[in-house]
mmCIF file of C-alpha atoms in Angstrom:
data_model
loop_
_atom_site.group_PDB
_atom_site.id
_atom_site.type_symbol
_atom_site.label_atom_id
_atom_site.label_comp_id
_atom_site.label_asym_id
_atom_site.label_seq_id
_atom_site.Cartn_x
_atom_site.Cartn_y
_atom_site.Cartn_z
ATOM 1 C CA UNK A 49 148.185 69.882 50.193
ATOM 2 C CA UNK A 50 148.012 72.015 53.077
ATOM 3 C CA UNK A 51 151.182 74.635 53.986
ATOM 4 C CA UNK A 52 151.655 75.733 57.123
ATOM 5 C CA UNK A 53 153.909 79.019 56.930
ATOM 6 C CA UNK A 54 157.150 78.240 58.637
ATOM 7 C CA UNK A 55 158.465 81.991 60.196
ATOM 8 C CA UNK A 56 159.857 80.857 63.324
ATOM 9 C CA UNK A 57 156.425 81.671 65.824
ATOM 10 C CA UNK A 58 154.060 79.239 66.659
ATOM 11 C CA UNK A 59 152.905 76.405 67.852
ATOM 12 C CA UNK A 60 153.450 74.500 64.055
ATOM 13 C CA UNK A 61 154.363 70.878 65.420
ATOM 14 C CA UNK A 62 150.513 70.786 66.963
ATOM 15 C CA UNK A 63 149.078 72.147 64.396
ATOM 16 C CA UNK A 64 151.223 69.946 61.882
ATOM 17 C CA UNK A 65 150.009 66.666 64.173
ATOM 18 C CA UNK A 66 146.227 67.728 63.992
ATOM 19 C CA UNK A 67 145.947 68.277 60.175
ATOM 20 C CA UNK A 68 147.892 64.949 59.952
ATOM 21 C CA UNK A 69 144.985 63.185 61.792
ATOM 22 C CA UNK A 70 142.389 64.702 59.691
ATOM 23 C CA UNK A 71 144.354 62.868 56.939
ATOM 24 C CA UNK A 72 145.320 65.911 55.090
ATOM 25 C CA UNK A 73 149.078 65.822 53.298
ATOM 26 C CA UNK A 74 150.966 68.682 55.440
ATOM 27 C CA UNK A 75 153.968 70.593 54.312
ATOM 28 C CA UNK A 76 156.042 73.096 57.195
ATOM 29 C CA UNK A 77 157.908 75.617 54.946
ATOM 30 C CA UNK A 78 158.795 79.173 54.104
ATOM 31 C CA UNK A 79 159.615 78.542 50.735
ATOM 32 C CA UNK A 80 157.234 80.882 48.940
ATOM 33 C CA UNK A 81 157.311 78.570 45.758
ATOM 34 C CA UNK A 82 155.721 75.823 47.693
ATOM 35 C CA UNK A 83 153.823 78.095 49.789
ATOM 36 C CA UNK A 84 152.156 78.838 46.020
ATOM 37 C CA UNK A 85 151.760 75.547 45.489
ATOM 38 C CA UNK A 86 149.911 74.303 48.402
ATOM 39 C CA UNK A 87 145.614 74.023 47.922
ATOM 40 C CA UNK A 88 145.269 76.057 51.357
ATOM 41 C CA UNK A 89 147.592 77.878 53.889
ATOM 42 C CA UNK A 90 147.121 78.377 57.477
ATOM 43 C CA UNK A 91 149.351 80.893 59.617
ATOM 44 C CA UNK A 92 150.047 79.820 63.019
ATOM 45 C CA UNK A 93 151.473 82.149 66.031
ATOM 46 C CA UNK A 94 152.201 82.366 69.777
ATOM 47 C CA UNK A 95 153.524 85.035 71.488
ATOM 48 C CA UNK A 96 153.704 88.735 71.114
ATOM 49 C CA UNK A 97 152.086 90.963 68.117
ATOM 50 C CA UNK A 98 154.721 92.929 67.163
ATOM 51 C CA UNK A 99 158.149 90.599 67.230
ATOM 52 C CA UNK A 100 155.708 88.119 65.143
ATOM 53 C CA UNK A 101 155.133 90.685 62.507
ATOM 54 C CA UNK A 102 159.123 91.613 62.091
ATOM 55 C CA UNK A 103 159.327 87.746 62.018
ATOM 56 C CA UNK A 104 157.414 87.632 58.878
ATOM 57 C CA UNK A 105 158.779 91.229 57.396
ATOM 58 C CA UNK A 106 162.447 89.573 58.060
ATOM 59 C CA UNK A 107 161.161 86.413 56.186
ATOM 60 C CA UNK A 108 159.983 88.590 53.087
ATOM 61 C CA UNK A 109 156.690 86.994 53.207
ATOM 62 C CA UNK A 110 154.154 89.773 54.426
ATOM 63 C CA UNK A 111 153.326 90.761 50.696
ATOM 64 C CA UNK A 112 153.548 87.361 49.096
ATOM 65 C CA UNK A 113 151.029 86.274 52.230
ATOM 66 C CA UNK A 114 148.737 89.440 51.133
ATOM 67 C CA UNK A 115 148.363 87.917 47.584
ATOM 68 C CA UNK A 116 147.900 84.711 48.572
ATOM 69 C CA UNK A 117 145.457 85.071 50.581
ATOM 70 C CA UNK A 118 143.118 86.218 47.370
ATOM 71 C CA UNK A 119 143.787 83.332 45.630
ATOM 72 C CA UNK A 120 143.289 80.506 48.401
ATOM 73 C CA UNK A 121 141.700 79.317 51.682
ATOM 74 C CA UNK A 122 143.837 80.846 54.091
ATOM 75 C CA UNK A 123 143.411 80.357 58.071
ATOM 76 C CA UNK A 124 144.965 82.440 61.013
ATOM 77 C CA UNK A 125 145.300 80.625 63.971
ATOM 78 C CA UNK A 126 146.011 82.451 67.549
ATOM 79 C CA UNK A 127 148.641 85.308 67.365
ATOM 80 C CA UNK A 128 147.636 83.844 63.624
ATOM 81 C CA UNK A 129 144.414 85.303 63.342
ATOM 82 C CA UNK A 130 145.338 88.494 64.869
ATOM 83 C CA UNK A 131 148.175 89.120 62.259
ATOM 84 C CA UNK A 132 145.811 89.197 59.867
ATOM 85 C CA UNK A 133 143.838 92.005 61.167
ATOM 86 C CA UNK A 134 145.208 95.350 60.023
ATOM 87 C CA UNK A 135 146.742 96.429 63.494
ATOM 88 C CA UNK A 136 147.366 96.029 67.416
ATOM 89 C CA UNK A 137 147.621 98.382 70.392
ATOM 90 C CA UNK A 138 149.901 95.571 71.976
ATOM 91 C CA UNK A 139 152.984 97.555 72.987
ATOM 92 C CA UNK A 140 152.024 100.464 71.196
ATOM 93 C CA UNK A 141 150.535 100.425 67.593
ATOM 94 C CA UNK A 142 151.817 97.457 65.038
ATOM 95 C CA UNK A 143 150.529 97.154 61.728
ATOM 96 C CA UNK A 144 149.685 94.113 60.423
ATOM 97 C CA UNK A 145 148.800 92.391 57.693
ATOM 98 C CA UNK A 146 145.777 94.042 57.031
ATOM 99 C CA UNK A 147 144.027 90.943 55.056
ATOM 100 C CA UNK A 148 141.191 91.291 57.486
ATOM 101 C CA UNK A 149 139.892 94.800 58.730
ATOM 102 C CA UNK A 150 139.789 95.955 61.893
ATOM 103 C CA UNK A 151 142.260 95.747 64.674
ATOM 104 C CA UNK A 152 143.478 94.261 67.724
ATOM 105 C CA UNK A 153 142.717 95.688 71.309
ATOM 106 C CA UNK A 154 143.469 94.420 75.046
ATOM 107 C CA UNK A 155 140.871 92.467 76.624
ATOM 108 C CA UNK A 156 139.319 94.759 79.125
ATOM 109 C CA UNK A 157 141.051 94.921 82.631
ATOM 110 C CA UNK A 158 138.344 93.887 85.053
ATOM 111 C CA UNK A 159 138.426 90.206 83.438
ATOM 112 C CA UNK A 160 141.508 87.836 84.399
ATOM 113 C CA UNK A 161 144.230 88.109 81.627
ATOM 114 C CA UNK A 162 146.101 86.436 79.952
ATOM 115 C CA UNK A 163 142.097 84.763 79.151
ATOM 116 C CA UNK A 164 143.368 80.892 79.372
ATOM 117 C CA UNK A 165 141.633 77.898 79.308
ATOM 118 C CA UNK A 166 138.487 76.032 78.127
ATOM 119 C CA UNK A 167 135.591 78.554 76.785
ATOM 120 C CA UNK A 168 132.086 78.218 75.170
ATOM 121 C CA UNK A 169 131.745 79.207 72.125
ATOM 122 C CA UNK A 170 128.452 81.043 71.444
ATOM 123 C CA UNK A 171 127.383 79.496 68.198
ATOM 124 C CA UNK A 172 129.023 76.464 68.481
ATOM 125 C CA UNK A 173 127.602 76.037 72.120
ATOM 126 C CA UNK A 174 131.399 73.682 72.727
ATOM 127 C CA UNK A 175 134.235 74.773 74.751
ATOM 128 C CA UNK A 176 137.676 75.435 72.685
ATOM 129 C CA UNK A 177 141.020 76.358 74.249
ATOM 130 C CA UNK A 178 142.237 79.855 74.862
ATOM 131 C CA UNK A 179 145.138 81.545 75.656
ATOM 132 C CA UNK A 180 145.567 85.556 74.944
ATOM 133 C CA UNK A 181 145.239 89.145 76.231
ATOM 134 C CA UNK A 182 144.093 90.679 73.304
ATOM 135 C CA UNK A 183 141.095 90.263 70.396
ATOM 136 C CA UNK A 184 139.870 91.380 67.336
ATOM 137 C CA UNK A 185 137.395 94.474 66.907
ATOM 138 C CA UNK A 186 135.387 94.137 63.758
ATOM 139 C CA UNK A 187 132.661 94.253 61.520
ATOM 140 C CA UNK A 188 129.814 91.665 63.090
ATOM 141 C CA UNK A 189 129.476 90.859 59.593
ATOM 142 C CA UNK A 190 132.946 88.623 59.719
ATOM 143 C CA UNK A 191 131.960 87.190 63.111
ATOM 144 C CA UNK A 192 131.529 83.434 62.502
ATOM 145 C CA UNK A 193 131.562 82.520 66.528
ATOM 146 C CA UNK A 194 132.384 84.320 69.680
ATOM 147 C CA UNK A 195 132.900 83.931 73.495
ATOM 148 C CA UNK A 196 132.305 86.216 75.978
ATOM 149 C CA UNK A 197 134.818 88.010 78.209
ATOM 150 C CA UNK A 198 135.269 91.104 79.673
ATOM 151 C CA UNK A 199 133.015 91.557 75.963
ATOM 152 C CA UNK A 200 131.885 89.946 72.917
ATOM 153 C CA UNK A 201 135.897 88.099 71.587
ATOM 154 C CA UNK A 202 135.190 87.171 68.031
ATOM 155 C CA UNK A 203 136.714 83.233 68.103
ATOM 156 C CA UNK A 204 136.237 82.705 64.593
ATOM 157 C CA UNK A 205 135.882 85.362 62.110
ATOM 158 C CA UNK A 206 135.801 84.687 57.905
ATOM 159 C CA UNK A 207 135.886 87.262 55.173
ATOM 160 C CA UNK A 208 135.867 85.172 51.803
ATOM 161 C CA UNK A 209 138.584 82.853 51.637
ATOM 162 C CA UNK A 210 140.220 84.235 54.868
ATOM 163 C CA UNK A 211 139.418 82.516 58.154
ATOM 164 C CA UNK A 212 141.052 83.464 61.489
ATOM 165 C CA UNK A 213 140.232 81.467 64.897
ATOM 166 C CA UNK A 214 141.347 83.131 68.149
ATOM 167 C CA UNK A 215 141.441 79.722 70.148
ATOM 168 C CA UNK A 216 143.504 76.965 69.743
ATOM 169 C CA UNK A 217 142.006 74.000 67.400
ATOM 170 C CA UNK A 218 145.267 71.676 68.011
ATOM 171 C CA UNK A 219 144.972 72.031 71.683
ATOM 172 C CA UNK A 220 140.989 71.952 71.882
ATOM 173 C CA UNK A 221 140.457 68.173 71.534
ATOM 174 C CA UNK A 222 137.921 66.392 69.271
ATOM 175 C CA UNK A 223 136.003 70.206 69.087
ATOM 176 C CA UNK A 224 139.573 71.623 67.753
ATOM 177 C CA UNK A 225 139.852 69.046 65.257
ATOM 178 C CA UNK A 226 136.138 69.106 64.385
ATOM 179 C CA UNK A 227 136.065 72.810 63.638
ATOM 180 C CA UNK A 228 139.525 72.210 61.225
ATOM 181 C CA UNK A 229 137.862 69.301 59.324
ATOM 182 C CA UNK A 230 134.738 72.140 59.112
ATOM 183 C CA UNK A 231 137.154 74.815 57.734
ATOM 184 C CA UNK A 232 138.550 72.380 55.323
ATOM 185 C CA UNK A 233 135.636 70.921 54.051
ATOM 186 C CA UNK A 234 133.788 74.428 53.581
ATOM 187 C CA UNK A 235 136.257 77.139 52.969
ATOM 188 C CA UNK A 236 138.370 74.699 50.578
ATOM 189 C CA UNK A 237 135.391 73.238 48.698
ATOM 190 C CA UNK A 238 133.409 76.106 48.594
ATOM 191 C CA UNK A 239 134.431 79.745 49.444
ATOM 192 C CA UNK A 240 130.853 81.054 49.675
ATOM 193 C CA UNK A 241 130.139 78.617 52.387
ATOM 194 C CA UNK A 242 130.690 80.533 56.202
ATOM 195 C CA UNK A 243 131.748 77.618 58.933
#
């Protein structure tokens, strides 16, 4: 089973839907007893960095997500991902989860922003959905796939068990739900596998 953390940001019904069509058993809760139960967990998130992060500090789930994330495939999705980085400039400095290092910095100002839309993704060579004004800075070493804009974005990045993708897999079409079913079959089957 499959839990996707309920903490009152994100887009969780898509997400929910998509899983649901890969045939995987889905679960929506907060309940950190199920949450502990569940074979993988995946974090969604829309909006801003910093009311998403009290979110989840009012929920009392920002440690209990820190420990579960070393026992079990874990995957950040949008404002997801970047929670799990260990802070964002985004009206002024937020800390975050700090699962993942680095941080998370603007999108440079000569390139259109909020960066929305359909993008190729380097490694991949498919186009995936996008919609933020901000991106991780990290270690190349955690970079799984990338676009370019403005400079390298990191799209998907993976440290162990921990997967983050910047882009939208719900809203990205047969490509979205490929790159799930990839993160599923790898990162829950085998952790040493990179998707």
């Amino acid at each position: 089973m499959i839990a996707i953390v309920d903490y009152g940001v994100g887009n969780i019904a898509n997400v929910e839907r998509a899983l649901k069509e890969l045939g995987e058993a889905v679960i929506v809760t907060s309940d950190t007893e199920l949450l502990d139960q569940a074979e993988a967990l995946v974090l969604p998130g829309v909006g801003a960095y910093a009311p998403a992060m009290e979110r989840l500090k009012e929920t009392g789930l920002v440690d209990f997500l820190k420990e579960q994330a070393e026992k079990k495939p874990f995957l950040g999705i949008c404002l997801g991902m970047q929670l799990l980085f260990e802070s964002s400039d985004e009206d002024g400095l937020t800390e975050g989860l700090g699962i993942l290092p680095g941080t998370i910095e603007k999108l440079p100002n000569d390139v259109r922003l909020p960066h929305m839309g359909w993008h190729q993704l380097t490694n991949h060579g498919e186009a995936v959905y996008f919609v933020h004004s901000y991106g991780a800075v990290c270690d190349p070493e955690w970079i799984v796939d990338a676009v370019e804009y403005g400079r390298l974005v990191p799209a998907i990045v993976q440290k162990g068990q921990v997967t983050g993708m910047q882009f939208h897999p719900e809203k990205s079409g047969e490509v979205g739900l490929k790159l799930l079913k990839e993160w599923r079959e790898t990162t829950c089957n085998s952790t040493q596998q990179s998707i």
